[in-house]
Amino acid sequence: MDSRRRPGRPAKGAPPVEREFDAAPSDRLVGRAAVLDRARAQLSSGGSVLLSGPAGIGKSAVLRALTEEFGGGAVAVLRCSPTESESHLPFLSLIDLLEFAAGEVSDSLPAPQRAALEAALTGRADSSDQPEGLALRLAVLSVLRTLAGRAPVLVVADDLQWMDPVSTELLAFAARRLGGLPVRFLAAVRTGTDREGCEEVQLGCLASLPRQPLVLRVPPLSTHQLSELLADREEHPALHSSVLQDIHRTSGGNPFYALELARALAERPVPPRPGEPLPVPTGLRTLVLNRLGALSPEARTTLLIAGAGARPTLALLRECGR
């Protein structure tokens, strides 16, 4: 079971218990001022935000910072963080979002809606049952409307690409009917997965909002920003500028990759000579190989040709017929 999900449900009338995210990092966010400023402006105006970017780029860190900033006080925060291994399980993201909050308002729901919602939140619902499906859709909408009538609502979803299709459709149904209510969505979606497609697919349930969300790409870090990031970490010793350039080039400015490479360097008794390949830790190597394994044979061949060239160009790849 995902450690972010607590088993069991509280007794009726018990105070809501928020889901646990991974602990926020103690270090400051580096190189994210522009993204944060644009997201703040959008959320402050009542709009919704979708952060996008590849794995390790720092979407979750930005998401946590914004959630902490905008989810305080009287705001009702509903959270979910779906995973790839659980994306086939219907209603799972809905359970994460509403399991505890629904207990506060379920008594006010009509009996058919209350029964349908309880069945979904306890794993007894049939996602193919159309009559119950309508009651459940109305129940999800009613819960969000009721909560929004009491306080602004912030729906937070990390790794939106792994949200199960049933939960996505239920939230989309509600999102289409939330115009004028203080309900904002803050989500992050990973690019570079087999679920990546057109913008509507990438937006998921956010595509149905009356006011389209602001899509913000979380960019790679520059060499200077990467230097700041590593300097903030006590476990990373000062690095020579040439080594820092190597880390930036190898990681592509991806903070997670860069930190892993720097960690491997710190554990190495002798630093690499200029031009010598950087040591790649096993965990990072496995992660990259898994991502390569998910590509088509043609794409892997193209990467092989690109990797073999001293200075690969698009023209070179075209000449190779790729």
Coordinates of C-alpha atoms in Angstrom, one line a residue, residues 21-212:
F21 CA 2.7 14.0 0.9
D22 CA 6.4 13.3 0.9
A23 CA 8.0 15.6 3.4
A24 CA 8.8 19.0 1.9
P25 CA 12.5 19.5 1.2
S26 CA 14.2 21.7 3.7
D27 CA 16.2 23.6 1.1
R28 CA 14.8 26.5 -0.9
L29 CA 13.5 26.1 -4.4
V30 CA 16.2 27.1 -6.8
G31 CA 15.4 28.5 -10.3
R32 CA 11.6 28.4 -9.8
A33 CA 10.8 32.0 -9.2
A34 CA 9.2 32.7 -12.6
V35 CA 7.0 29.5 -12.4
L36 CA 6.0 30.3 -8.8
D37 CA 5.1 33.9 -9.6
R38 CA 2.9 32.9 -12.6
A39 CA 1.2 30.2 -10.6
R40 CA 0.6 32.5 -7.7
A41 CA -1.0 35.1 -9.9
Q42 CA -3.3 32.4 -11.5
L43 CA -4.3 30.9 -8.2
S44 CA -4.9 34.3 -6.6
S45 CA -7.3 35.2 -9.3
G46 CA -9.3 32.0 -8.7
G47 CA -7.8 30.0 -11.6
S48 CA -6.3 26.6 -11.8
V49 CA -2.7 25.5 -12.6
L50 CA -1.1 22.5 -14.2
L51 CA 2.6 22.0 -13.9
S52 CA 4.2 19.9 -16.5
G53 CA 7.7 18.4 -17.1
P54 CA 9.7 15.2 -17.1
A55 CA 10.4 13.0 -14.1
G56 CA 12.8 14.6 -11.6
I57 CA 12.4 18.2 -12.9
G58 CA 10.9 19.4 -9.6
K59 CA 7.2 19.6 -10.2
S60 CA 6.4 18.0 -6.9
A61 CA 8.5 20.5 -5.0
V62 CA 6.8 23.4 -6.7
L63 CA 3.4 21.7 -6.0
R64 CA 4.2 21.3 -2.3
A65 CA 5.3 24.9 -2.0
L66 CA 2.1 26.2 -3.7
T67 CA -0.1 23.9 -1.6
E68 CA 1.5 25.1 1.6
E69 CA 1.1 28.7 0.5
F70 CA -2.5 28.5 -0.8
G71 CA -3.8 25.6 1.3
G72 CA -3.5 27.3 4.7
G73 CA -6.2 28.9 6.9
A74 CA -9.8 28.2 6.1
V75 CA -9.1 26.6 2.7
A76 CA -10.3 23.0 2.3
V77 CA -7.5 21.0 0.7
L78 CA -8.3 17.7 -1.1
R79 CA -5.2 15.8 -2.2
C80 CA -4.3 12.7 -4.2
S81 CA -1.0 11.4 -5.6
P82 CA -1.8 8.5 -7.9
T83 CA 0.9 6.0 -8.9
E84 CA 1.5 4.0 -12.1
S85 CA 1.1 0.7 -10.3
E86 CA -2.4 1.6 -9.1
S87 CA -3.6 3.5 -12.1
H88 CA -5.8 0.6 -13.2
L89 CA -7.8 0.6 -9.9
P90 CA -11.1 2.4 -10.4
F91 CA -12.2 5.1 -7.9
L92 CA -8.8 5.2 -6.2
S93 CA -8.0 8.9 -6.7
L94 CA -11.6 9.7 -5.8
I95 CA -11.1 7.8 -2.5
D96 CA -7.9 9.7 -1.8
L97 CA -9.6 13.0 -2.5
L98 CA -13.0 12.6 -0.8
E99 CA -12.8 9.7 1.7
F100 CA -12.6 11.9 4.7
A101 CA -14.1 15.2 3.5
A102 CA -17.3 13.3 2.2
G103 CA -18.0 12.2 5.8
E104 CA -18.6 15.9 6.7
V105 CA -21.3 16.4 4.1
S106 CA -22.8 13.0 3.3
D107 CA -25.8 13.4 5.6
S108 CA -27.0 16.3 3.4
L109 CA -26.9 14.2 0.2
P110 CA -30.0 12.6 -1.2
A111 CA -30.2 8.9 -0.4
P112 CA -29.3 7.6 -3.9
Q113 CA -26.2 9.9 -4.0
R114 CA -25.2 9.0 -0.5
A115 CA -25.4 5.3 -1.3
A116 CA -23.5 5.6 -4.6
L117 CA -20.7 7.7 -3.0
E118 CA -20.4 5.3 0.0
A119 CA -20.1 2.3 -2.4
A120 CA -17.4 4.1 -4.4
L121 CA -15.4 5.1 -1.4
T122 CA -15.5 1.6 0.1
G123 CA -14.6 -0.2 -3.1
R124 CA -18.0 -1.7 -3.6
A125 CA -19.1 0.3 -6.6
D126 CA -19.3 -1.1 -10.2
S127 CA -17.8 1.5 -12.6
S128 CA -19.9 0.1 -15.4
D129 CA -23.2 0.5 -13.6
Q130 CA -24.8 3.5 -15.4
P131 CA -27.7 4.3 -13.1
E132 CA -25.4 4.3 -10.1
G133 CA -22.9 6.2 -12.3
L134 CA -25.2 9.1 -12.6
A135 CA -26.0 9.2 -8.9
L136 CA -22.2 9.0 -8.2
R137 CA -21.5 11.8 -10.5
L138 CA -24.1 14.0 -8.9
A139 CA -22.8 13.0 -5.4
V140 CA -19.2 14.1 -6.3
L141 CA -20.6 17.4 -7.6
S142 CA -22.7 17.9 -4.5
V143 CA -19.8 17.2 -2.2
L144 CA -17.6 19.8 -4.0
R145 CA -20.4 22.3 -4.1
T146 CA -21.2 21.9 -0.4
L147 CA -17.5 22.2 0.6
A148 CA -17.1 25.3 -1.6
G149 CA -20.1 26.8 0.1
R150 CA -18.3 26.6 3.4
A151 CA -14.8 27.6 2.4
P152 CA -12.6 27.8 -0.8
V153 CA -11.5 24.4 -2.0
L154 CA -8.1 23.5 -3.4
V155 CA -7.9 20.2 -5.3
V156 CA -4.3 19.0 -5.4
A157 CA -3.2 16.1 -7.7
D158 CA 0.4 15.1 -8.2
D159 CA 1.2 12.8 -11.1
L160 CA -2.1 13.5 -12.8
Q161 CA -1.1 11.2 -15.6
W162 CA -1.7 8.2 -13.4
M163 CA -5.2 9.1 -12.2
D164 CA -7.5 6.2 -12.9
P165 CA -9.9 6.9 -15.8
V166 CA -13.1 6.5 -13.6
S167 CA -11.9 9.2 -11.1
T168 CA -10.8 11.4 -14.0
E169 CA -14.3 11.2 -15.6
L170 CA -16.1 11.8 -12.3
L171 CA -14.0 14.9 -11.6
A172 CA -14.4 16.1 -15.1
F173 CA -18.2 15.8 -14.8
A174 CA -18.0 17.9 -11.6
A175 CA -15.5 20.4 -13.0
R176 CA -17.8 21.3 -15.9
R177 CA -20.4 22.4 -13.4
L178 CA -18.3 24.3 -10.9
G179 CA -18.5 27.7 -12.6
G180 CA -18.7 30.6 -10.1
L181 CA -17.6 28.5 -7.2
P182 CA -14.3 28.9 -5.2
V183 CA -12.8 25.6 -6.4
R184 CA -9.3 25.7 -7.8
F185 CA -7.2 22.8 -9.1
L186 CA -3.5 22.5 -8.7
A187 CA -1.9 19.6 -10.5
A188 CA 1.3 18.2 -11.9
V189 CA 1.6 16.0 -14.9
R190 CA 4.7 14.1 -16.1
T191 CA 5.7 14.4 -19.7
G192 CA 7.5 11.6 -21.5
T193 CA 5.1 8.8 -20.5
D194 CA 3.0 6.5 -22.7
R195 CA -0.1 8.4 -21.5
E196 CA 1.2 11.6 -23.0
G197 CA -0.8 12.8 -26.0
C198 CA -2.8 15.8 -27.0
E199 CA -3.3 18.7 -24.6
E200 CA -6.8 17.5 -23.6
V201 CA -5.3 14.1 -22.6
Q202 CA -2.5 15.8 -20.7
L203 CA -5.0 18.1 -18.9
G204 CA -7.1 15.2 -17.7
C205 CA -10.1 16.3 -15.6
L206 CA -8.8 19.9 -15.7
A207 CA -9.8 20.1 -19.4
S208 CA -13.4 20.3 -18.3
L209 CA -13.0 23.4 -16.1
P210 CA -15.1 26.4 -17.2
R211 CA -11.9 28.4 -17.0
Q212 CA -9.0 26.7 -18.7

